[in-house]
Coordinates of C-alpha atoms in Angstrom, one line a residue:
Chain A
X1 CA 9.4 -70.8 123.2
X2 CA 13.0 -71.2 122.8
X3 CA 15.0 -72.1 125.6
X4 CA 18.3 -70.5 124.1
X5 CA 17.8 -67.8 122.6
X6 CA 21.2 -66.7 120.7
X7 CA 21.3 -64.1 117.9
X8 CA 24.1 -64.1 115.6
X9 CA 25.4 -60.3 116.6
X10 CA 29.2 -61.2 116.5
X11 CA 31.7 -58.4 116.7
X12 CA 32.3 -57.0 113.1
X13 CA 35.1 -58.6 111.6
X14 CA 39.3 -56.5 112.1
X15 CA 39.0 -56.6 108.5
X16 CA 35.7 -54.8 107.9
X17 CA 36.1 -52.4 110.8
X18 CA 39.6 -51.6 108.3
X19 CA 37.8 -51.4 105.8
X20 CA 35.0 -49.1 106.7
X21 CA 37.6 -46.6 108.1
X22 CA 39.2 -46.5 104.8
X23 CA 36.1 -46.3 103.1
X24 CA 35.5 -43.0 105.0
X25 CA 39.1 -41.9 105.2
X26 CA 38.9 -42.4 101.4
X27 CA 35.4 -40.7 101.4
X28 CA 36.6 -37.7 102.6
X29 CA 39.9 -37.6 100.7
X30 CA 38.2 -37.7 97.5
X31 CA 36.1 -35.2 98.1
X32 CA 38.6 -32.8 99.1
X33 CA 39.9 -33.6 95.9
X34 CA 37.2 -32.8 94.4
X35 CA 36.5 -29.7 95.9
X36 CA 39.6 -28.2 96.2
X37 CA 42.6 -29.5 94.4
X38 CA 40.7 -30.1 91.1
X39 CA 40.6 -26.6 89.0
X40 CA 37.3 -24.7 88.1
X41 CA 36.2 -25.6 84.8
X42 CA 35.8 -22.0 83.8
X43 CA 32.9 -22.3 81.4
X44 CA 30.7 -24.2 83.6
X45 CA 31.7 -22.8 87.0
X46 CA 31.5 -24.7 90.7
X47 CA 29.1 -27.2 89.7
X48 CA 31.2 -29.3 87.2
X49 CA 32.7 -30.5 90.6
X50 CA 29.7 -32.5 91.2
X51 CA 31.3 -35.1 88.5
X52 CA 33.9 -36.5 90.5
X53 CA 30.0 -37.8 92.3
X54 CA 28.1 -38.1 89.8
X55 CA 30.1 -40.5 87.4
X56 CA 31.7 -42.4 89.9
X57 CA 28.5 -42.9 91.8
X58 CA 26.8 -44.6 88.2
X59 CA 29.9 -47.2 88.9
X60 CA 29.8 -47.9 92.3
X61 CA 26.4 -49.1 91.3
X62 CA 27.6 -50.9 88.4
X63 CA 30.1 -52.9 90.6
X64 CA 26.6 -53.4 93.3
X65 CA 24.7 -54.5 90.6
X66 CA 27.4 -56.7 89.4
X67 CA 27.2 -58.4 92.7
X68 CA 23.7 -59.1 92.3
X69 CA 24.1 -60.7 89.3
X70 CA 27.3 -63.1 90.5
X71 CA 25.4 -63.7 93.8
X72 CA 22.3 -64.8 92.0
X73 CA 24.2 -67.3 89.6
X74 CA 25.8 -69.1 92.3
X75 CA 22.9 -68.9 94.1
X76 CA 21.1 -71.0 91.3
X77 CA 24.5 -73.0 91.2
X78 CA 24.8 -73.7 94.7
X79 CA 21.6 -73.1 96.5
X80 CA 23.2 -71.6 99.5
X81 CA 21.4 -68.8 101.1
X82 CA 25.3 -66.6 101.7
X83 CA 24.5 -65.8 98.0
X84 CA 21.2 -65.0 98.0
X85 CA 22.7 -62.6 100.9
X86 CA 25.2 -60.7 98.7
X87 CA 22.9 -60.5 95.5
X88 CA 20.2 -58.0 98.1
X89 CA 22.8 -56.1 99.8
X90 CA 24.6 -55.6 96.3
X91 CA 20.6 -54.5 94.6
X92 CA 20.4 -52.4 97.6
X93 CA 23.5 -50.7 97.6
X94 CA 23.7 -50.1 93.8
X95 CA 20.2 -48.9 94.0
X96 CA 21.2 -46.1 96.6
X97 CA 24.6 -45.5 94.4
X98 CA 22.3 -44.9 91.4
X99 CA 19.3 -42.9 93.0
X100 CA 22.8 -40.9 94.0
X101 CA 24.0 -40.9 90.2
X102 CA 20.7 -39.4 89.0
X103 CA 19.9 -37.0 91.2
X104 CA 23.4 -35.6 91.5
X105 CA 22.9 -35.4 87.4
X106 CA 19.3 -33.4 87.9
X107 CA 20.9 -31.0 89.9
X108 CA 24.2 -30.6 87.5
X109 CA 21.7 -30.1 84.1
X110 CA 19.7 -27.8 85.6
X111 CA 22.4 -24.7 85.5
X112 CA 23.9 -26.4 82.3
X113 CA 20.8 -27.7 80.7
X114 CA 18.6 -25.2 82.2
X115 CA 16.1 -28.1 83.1
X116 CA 15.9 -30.6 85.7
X117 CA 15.1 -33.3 83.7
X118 CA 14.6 -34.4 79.7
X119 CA 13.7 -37.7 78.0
X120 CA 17.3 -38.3 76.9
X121 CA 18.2 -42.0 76.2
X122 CA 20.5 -41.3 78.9
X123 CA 18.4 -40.5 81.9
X124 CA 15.8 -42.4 80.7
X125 CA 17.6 -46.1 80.5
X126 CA 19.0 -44.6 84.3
X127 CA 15.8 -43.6 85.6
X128 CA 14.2 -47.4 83.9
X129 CA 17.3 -48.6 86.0
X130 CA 16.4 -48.0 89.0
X131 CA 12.9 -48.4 88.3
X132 CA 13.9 -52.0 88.1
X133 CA 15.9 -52.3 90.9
X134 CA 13.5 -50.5 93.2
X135 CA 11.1 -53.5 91.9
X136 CA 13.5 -56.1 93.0
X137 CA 13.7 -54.6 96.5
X138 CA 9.6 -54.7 96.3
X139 CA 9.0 -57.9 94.8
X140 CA 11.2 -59.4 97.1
X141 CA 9.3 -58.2 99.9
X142 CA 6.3 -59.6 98.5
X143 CA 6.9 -63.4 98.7
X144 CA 6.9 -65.6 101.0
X145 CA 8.4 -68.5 100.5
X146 CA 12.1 -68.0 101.1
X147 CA 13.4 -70.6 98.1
X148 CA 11.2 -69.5 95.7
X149 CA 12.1 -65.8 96.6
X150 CA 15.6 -66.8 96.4
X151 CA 15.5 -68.5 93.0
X152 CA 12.8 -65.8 91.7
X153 CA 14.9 -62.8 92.6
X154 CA 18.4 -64.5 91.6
X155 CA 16.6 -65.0 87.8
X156 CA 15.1 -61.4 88.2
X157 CA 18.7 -59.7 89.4
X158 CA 20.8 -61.4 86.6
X159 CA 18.2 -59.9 84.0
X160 CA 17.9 -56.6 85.6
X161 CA 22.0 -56.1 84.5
X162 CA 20.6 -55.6 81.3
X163 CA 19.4 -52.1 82.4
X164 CA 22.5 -51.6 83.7
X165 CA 24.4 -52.1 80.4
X166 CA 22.1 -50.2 78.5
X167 CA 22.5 -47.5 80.7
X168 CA 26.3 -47.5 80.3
X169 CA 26.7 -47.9 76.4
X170 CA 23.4 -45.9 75.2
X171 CA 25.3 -43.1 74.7
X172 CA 27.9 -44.5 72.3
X173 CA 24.7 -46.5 70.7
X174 CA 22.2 -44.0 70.3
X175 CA 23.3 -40.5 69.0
X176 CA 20.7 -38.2 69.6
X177 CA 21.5 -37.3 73.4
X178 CA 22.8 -34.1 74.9
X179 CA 24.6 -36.6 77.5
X180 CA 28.5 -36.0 76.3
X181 CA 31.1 -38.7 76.8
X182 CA 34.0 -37.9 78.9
X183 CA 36.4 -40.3 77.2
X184 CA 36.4 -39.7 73.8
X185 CA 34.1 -38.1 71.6
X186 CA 31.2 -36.9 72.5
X187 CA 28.0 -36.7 70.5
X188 CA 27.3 -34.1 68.0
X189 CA 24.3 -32.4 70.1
X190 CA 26.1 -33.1 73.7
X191 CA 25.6 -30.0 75.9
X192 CA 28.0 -29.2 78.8
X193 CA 31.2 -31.7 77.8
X194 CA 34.4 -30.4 79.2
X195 CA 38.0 -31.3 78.6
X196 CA 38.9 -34.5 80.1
X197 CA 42.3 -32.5 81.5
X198 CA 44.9 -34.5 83.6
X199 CA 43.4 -32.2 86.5
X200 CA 40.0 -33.9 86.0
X201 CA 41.8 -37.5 86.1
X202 CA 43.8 -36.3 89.0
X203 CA 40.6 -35.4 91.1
X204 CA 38.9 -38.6 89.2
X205 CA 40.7 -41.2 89.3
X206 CA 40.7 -41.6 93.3
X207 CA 37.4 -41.0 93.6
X208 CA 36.8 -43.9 90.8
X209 CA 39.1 -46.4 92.4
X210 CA 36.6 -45.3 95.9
X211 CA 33.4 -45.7 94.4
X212 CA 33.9 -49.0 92.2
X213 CA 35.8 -51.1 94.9
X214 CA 35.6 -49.8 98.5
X215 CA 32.4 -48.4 99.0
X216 CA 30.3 -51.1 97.4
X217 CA 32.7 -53.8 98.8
X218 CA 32.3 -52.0 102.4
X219 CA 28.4 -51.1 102.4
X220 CA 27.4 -54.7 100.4
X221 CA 29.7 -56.2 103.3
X222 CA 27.7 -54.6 106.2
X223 CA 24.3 -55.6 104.3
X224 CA 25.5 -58.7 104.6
X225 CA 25.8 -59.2 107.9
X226 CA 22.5 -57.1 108.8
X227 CA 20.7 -60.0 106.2
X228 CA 22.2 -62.6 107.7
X229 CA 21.0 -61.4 111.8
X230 CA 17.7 -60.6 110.2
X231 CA 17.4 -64.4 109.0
X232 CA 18.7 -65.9 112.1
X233 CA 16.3 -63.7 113.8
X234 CA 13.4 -65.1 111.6
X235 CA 14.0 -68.4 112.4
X236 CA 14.1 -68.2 116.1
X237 CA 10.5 -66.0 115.5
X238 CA 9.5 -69.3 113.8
X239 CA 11.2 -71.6 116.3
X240 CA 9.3 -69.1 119.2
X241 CA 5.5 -69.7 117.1
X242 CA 6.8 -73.3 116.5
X243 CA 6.8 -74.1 120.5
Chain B
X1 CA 34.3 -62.5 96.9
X2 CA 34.5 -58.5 96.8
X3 CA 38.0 -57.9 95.3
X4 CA 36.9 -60.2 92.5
X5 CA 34.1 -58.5 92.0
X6 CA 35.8 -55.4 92.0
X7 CA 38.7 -57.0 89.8
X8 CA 35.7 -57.7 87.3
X9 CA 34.2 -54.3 87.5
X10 CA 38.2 -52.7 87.5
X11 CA 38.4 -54.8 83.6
X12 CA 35.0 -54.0 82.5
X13 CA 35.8 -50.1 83.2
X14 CA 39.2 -50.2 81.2
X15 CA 37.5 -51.9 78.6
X16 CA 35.3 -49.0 78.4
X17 CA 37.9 -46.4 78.6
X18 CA 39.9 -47.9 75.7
X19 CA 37.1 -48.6 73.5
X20 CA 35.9 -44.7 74.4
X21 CA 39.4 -43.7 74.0
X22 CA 40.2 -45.2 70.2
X23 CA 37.3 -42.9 69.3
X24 CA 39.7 -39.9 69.2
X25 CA 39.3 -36.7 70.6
X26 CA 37.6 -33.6 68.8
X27 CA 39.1 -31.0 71.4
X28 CA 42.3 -31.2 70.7
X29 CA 43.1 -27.7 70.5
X30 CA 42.4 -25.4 73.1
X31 CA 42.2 -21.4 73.0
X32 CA 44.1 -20.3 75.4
X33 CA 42.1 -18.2 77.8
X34 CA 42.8 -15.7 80.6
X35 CA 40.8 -15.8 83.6
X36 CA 40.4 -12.6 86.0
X37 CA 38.1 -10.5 87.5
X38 CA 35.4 -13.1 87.3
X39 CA 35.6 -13.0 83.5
X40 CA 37.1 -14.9 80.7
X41 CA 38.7 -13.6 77.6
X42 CA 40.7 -15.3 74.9
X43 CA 44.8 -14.9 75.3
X44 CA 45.8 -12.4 71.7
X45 CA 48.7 -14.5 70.9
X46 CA 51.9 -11.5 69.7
X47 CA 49.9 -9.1 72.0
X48 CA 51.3 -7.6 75.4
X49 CA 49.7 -9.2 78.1
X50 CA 49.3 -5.9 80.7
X51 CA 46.3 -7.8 82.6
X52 CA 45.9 -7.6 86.1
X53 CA 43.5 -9.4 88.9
X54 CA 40.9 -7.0 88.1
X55 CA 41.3 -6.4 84.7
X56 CA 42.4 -8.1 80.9
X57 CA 44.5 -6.0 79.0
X58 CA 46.3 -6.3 75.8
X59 CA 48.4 -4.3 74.2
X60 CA 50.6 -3.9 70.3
X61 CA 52.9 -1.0 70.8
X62 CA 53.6 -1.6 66.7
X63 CA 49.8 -0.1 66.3
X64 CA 50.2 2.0 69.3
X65 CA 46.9 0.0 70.5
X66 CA 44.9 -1.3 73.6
X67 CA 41.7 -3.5 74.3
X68 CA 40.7 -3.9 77.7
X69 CA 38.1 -5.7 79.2
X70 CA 36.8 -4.7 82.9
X71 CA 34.0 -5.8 85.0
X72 CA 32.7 -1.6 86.2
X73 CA 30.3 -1.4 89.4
X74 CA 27.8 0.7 87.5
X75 CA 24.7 -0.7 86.4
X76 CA 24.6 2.1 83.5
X77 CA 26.1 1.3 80.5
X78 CA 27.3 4.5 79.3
X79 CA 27.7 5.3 82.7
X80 CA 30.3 2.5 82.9
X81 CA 31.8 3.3 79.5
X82 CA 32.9 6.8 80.6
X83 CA 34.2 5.5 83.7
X84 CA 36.7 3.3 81.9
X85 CA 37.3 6.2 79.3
X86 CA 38.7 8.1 82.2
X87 CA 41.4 5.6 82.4
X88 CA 42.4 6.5 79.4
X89 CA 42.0 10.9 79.1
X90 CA 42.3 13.6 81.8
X91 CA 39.0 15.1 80.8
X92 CA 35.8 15.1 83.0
X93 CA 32.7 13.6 81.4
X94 CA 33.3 12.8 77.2
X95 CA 30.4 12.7 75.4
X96 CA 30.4 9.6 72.7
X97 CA 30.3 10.8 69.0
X98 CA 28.4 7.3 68.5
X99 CA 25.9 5.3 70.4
X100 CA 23.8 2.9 70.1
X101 CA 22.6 -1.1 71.1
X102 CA 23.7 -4.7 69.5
X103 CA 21.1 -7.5 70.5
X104 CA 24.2 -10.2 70.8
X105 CA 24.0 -13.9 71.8
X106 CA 25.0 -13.4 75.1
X107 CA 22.6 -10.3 75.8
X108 CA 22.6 -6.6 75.0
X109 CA 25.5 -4.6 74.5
X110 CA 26.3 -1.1 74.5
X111 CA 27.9 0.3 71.4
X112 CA 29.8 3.7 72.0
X113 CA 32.7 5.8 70.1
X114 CA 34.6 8.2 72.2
X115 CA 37.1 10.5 70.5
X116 CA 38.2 13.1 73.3
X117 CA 41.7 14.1 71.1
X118 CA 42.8 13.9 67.7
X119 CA 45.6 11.7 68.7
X120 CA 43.4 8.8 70.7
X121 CA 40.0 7.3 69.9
X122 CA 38.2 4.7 72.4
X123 CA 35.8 2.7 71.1
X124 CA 33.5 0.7 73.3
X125 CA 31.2 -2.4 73.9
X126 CA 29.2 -2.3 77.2
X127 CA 26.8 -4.8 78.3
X128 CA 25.3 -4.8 81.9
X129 CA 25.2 -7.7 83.8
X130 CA 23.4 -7.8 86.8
X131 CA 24.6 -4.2 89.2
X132 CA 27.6 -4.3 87.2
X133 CA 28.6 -3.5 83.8
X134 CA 31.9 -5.7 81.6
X135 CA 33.2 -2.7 79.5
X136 CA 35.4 -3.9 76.2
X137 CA 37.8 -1.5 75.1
X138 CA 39.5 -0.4 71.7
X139 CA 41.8 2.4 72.5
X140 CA 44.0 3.6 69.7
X141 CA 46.4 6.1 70.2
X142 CA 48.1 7.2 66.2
X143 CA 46.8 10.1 65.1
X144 CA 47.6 9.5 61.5
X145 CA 45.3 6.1 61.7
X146 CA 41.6 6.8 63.4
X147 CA 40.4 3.6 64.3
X148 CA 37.1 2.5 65.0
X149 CA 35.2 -0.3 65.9
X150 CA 31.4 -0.7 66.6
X151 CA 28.8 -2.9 65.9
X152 CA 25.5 -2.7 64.1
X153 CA 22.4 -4.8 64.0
X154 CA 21.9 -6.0 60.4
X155 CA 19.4 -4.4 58.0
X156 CA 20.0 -5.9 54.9
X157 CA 20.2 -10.1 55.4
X158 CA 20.9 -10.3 51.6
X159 CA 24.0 -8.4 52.2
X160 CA 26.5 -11.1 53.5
X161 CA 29.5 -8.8 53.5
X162 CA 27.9 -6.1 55.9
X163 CA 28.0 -3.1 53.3
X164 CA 24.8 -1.5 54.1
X165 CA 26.2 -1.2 57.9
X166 CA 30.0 -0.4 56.5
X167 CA 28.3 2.8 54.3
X168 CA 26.2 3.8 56.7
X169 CA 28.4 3.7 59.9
X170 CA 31.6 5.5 57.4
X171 CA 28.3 8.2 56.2
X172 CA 28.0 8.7 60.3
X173 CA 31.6 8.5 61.8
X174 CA 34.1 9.3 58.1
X175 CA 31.3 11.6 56.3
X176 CA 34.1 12.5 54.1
X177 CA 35.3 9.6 53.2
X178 CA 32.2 7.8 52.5
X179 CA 31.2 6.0 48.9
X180 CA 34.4 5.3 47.4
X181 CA 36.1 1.5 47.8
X182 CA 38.3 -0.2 45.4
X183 CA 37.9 -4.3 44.8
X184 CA 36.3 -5.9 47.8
X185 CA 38.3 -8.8 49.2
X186 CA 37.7 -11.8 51.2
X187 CA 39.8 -12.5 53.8
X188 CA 39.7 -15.2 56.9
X189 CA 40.7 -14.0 60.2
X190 CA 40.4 -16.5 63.6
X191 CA 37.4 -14.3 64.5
X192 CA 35.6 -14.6 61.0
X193 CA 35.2 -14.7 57.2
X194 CA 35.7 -11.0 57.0
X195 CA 35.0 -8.8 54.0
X196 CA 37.8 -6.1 53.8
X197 CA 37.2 -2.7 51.4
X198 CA 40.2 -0.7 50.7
X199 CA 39.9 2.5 49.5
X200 CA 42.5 5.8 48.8
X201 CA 41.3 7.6 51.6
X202 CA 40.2 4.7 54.2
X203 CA 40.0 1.1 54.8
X204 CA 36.8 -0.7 55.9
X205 CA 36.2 -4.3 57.0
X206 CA 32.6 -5.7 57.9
X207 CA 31.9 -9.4 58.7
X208 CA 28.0 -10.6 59.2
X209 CA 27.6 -13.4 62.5
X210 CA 24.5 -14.2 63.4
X211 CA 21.7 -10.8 63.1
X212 CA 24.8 -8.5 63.4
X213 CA 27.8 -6.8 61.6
X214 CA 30.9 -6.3 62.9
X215 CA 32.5 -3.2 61.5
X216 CA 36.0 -1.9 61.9
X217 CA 36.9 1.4 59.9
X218 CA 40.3 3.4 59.4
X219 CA 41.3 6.3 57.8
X220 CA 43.8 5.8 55.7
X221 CA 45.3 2.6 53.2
X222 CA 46.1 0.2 56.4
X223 CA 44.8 -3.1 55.4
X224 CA 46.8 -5.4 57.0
X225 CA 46.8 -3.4 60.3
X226 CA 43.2 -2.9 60.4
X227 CA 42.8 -6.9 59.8
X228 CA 45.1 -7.1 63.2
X229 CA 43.7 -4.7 65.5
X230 CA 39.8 -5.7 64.2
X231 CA 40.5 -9.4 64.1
X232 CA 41.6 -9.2 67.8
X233 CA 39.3 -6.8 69.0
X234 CA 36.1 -8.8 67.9
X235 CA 37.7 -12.6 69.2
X236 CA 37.4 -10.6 72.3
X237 CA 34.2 -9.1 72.3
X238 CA 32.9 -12.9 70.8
X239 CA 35.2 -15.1 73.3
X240 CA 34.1 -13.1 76.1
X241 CA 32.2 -14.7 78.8
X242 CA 31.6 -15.2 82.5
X243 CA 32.2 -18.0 84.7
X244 CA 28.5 -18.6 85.9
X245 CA 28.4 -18.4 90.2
X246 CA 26.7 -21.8 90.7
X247 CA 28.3 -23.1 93.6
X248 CA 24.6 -23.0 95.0
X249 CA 23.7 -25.9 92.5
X250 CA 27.1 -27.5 93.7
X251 CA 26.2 -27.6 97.7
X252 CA 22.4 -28.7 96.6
X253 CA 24.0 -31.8 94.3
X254 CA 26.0 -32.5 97.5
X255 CA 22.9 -32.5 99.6
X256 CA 21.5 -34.6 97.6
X257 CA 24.9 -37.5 97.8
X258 CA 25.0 -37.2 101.1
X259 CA 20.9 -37.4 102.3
X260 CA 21.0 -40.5 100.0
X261 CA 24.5 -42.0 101.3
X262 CA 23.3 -40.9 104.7
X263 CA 19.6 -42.7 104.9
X264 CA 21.1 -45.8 103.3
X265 CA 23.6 -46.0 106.4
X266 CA 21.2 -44.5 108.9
X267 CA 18.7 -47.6 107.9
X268 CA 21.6 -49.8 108.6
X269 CA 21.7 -48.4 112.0
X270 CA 18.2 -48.7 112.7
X271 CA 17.6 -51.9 111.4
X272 CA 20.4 -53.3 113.0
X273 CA 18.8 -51.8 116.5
X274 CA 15.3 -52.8 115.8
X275 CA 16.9 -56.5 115.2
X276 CA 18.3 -56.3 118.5
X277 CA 15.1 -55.2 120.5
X278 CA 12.8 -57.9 118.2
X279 CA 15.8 -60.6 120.4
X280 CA 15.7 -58.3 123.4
X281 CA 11.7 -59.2 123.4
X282 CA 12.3 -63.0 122.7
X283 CA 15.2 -63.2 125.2
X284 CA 12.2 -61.9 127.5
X285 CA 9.3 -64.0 126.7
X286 CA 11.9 -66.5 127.0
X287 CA 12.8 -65.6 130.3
X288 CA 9.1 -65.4 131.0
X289 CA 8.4 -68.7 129.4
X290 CA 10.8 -70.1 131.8

């Protein structure tokens, strides 16, 4: 058994204590936004209001995901665990951001759509996305051996952005989707596009700037830290079976 | 670490935009619309605008004419239609010299001609929605011009110019007049390809969209004034529409951000606490140890 047993449960940095109460000042600011500065879009009522979630959400997870793919390369460049670290919390993260992107889009096509769901490219390459990044979290679980886990899943999370791409440009790739484009044209059969106004870039743009900096930056960070106590509690757990 | 990633993400996203962007946009031009009373209705550019925050109402003194659209709390359509009539005439209850139904895109509407005097004439699209009725109005007030506008489920598909619908709604409403046109023309208006016959005695105009013809008739040679008052009268009756109430869908789509944001920093909490009574235990098997 270990004679001192010290867990790494330092105070949370000024900076990320700053940054999480922007992250929620900025939270709520956007929403309000949102919800009450941004006009009604008159043709599809209230819940067109659920884009200033819904799109930003899809690139909060694309800036996540990004960090999984930078963590894993320097992993495999560097071999030190801090990456490994940052490529989890940035799967994790992005995972939650796009579970958060797909239903919020369920629940917007079903007045517009008038159905939950449909096997548009769209939806489809999202839902395969985080298929695949639900399958990180698992297969990570699954072995053992931390270096090999750490080189496996750094390999796995750089070729999972793949997913992520196709799920970004399908739309301007593949033209039979109901999915319409906000910036520029949208496809011929798109169902429920709106005008891109300068209210909806008003409400947007915040809400943008929020979701693909801050809120990754600021959950990813705390992840971090939560990964790093967990593996400095591991060891002492082996230290403990060790004496 | 994280504001390079961000930076990367920041370029990535304005590459995106600009590519999008070069595209071009098809929805340049936008109708101007008017919203009130819960309803939508196109703006009549060179009309009056007389609209309230109950009610769109437009108005051309030059044709001594009306439309209004109105949102009644009747669930009958008739009903409805003479309770708007009354807005117009002293009279108690008018009996319509026309009725009928129009199976439209946007549901079922209520066709009635009113014609209380010889100096006004109302004619009326109804169409219930929900315990309420919206009520579109044609009210002309020129006794020299009777003006009439109504709309008839199409018999004939072979007939693209709505003729069948044109004779047999002037054999019903203009008995007199009926028969007789001089050289059909073709003429485009913003609400349609419209197909206008002039006669000596009156002027008819029918245009075909979708299952249904869109008549407006006139007594008299007045072409270019029927073209006006019909042309704006139907690209409100077919611009017409209701802002759905979904805010329901809106607080469930909410739900659904915040359960998911929520759990994912809940987990942190509770991870984080079950990582501090895993040490707790060590620190006391420690202690015990010792």
């Amino acid at each position: 058994m270990p004679k001192h047993v010290e867990l790494d449960a330092s105070p949370q940095p000024t900076l990320l204590r700053a940054l999480t109460l922007l992250t929620g000042l900025g939270f709520l600011a956007t929403l309000y936004l949102g919800l009450f500065v941004a006009g009604t879009d008159i043709q599809q009522g209230e819940i067109q209001r659920i884009f200033y979630i819904h799109m930003p959400s899809f690139f909060g997870a694309f800036t996540a995901f990004g960090a999984t793919v930078v963590g894993g390369m320097l992993y495999l460049a560097r071999k030190q665990a801090a990456w490994d670290r940052i490529a989890l919390a940035g799967a994790e993260v992005g995972l939650a951001f796009a579970l958060i992107n797909l239903l919020t889009g369920a629940v917007w096509a079903r007045p517009i759509w008038n159905t939950w769901w449909t096997w548009d490219p769209r939806l489809t390459s999202a839902a395969v996305m985080c298929l695949i990044y639900a399958a990180y979290l698992m297969l990570r679980a699954g072995i053992d051996d931390s270096n090999q886990k750490r080189n496996f899943m750094s390999v796995y999370g750089i070729f999972a952005f793949v997913s992520v791409l196709t799920t970004l440009f399908i739309i301007r790739i593949v033209p039979e989707t109901i999915h319409p484009v906000i910036v520029g044209a949208s496809p011929q059969n798109a169902q429920g596009s709106f005008e891109a106004t300068s209210g909806v870039f008003m409400a947007l743009a915040p809400s943008m700037l929020l979701w693909l900096t801050l809120m990754p930056a600021t959950l990813i960070w705390h992840r971090y830290r939560l990964e790093t106590r967990r593996e400095a509690l591991e060891r002492l757990k082996f230290q403990a079976l060790g004496d | 670490m994280m504001m390079k990633l961000a930076g990367l993400a920041s370029v990535l996203l304005c590459l995106l935009l600009i590519s999008g962007g070069a595209g071009g946009s098809d929805h340049d031009e936008t109708v101007p619309y008017l919203r009130t009373g819960g309803f939508n209705v196109p703006v009549l550019a060179g009309w009056e605008n007389q609209s309230t925050d109950e009610i769109a109402q437009f108005h051309l003194a030059e044709h001594s004419a009306t439309i209004r659209t109105a949102i009644v709390a009747l669930d009958d359509p008739l009903a409805a239609s003479q309770a708007e009539l009354a807005n117009w005439i002293d009279a108690g209850s008018v009996s319509p010299v026309y009725s009928g139904k129009v199976n439209l895109a946007d549901g079922t509407w209520h066709v009635a001609i009113f014609e209380p005097d010889a100096d006004i004439s109302v004619s009326i699209m109804a169409r219930r929605v929900g315990e309420r009725t919206v009520v579109i109005s044609f009210i002309e007030r020129d006794e020299s011009n009777r003006i009439l506008m109504l709309t008839m489920a199409q018999e004939d598909e072979s007939q693209r110019r709505a003729h069948t619908e044109l004779v047999a709604a002037t054999d019903l409403l203009m008995s007199p007049l009926a028969g007789e046109h001089g050289r059909v023309s073709e003429i485009k208006l913003s609400s349609g390809a419209w197909a206008l016959y002039p006669g000596a005695g009156h002027t008819r105009m029918g245009m075909v969209f979708g299952n249904d013809s869109f008549l407006a008739l006139a007594k008299g040679p007045i072409g270019v004034k029927l073209a006006t008052l019909a042309d704006a009268y139907f690209t409100v009756l077919l611009g017409f529409f209701i802002t759905p109430d979904n805010s329901g869908y809106l607080a469930l789509g909410l739900a659904a951000a915040f359960v998911t944001l929520g759990l994912l920093v809940f987990s942190y909490f509770w991870r984080a606490r079950s990582l501090d009574q895993d040490a707790a235990l060590i620190r006391h098997l420690a202690r015990a140890d010792d």
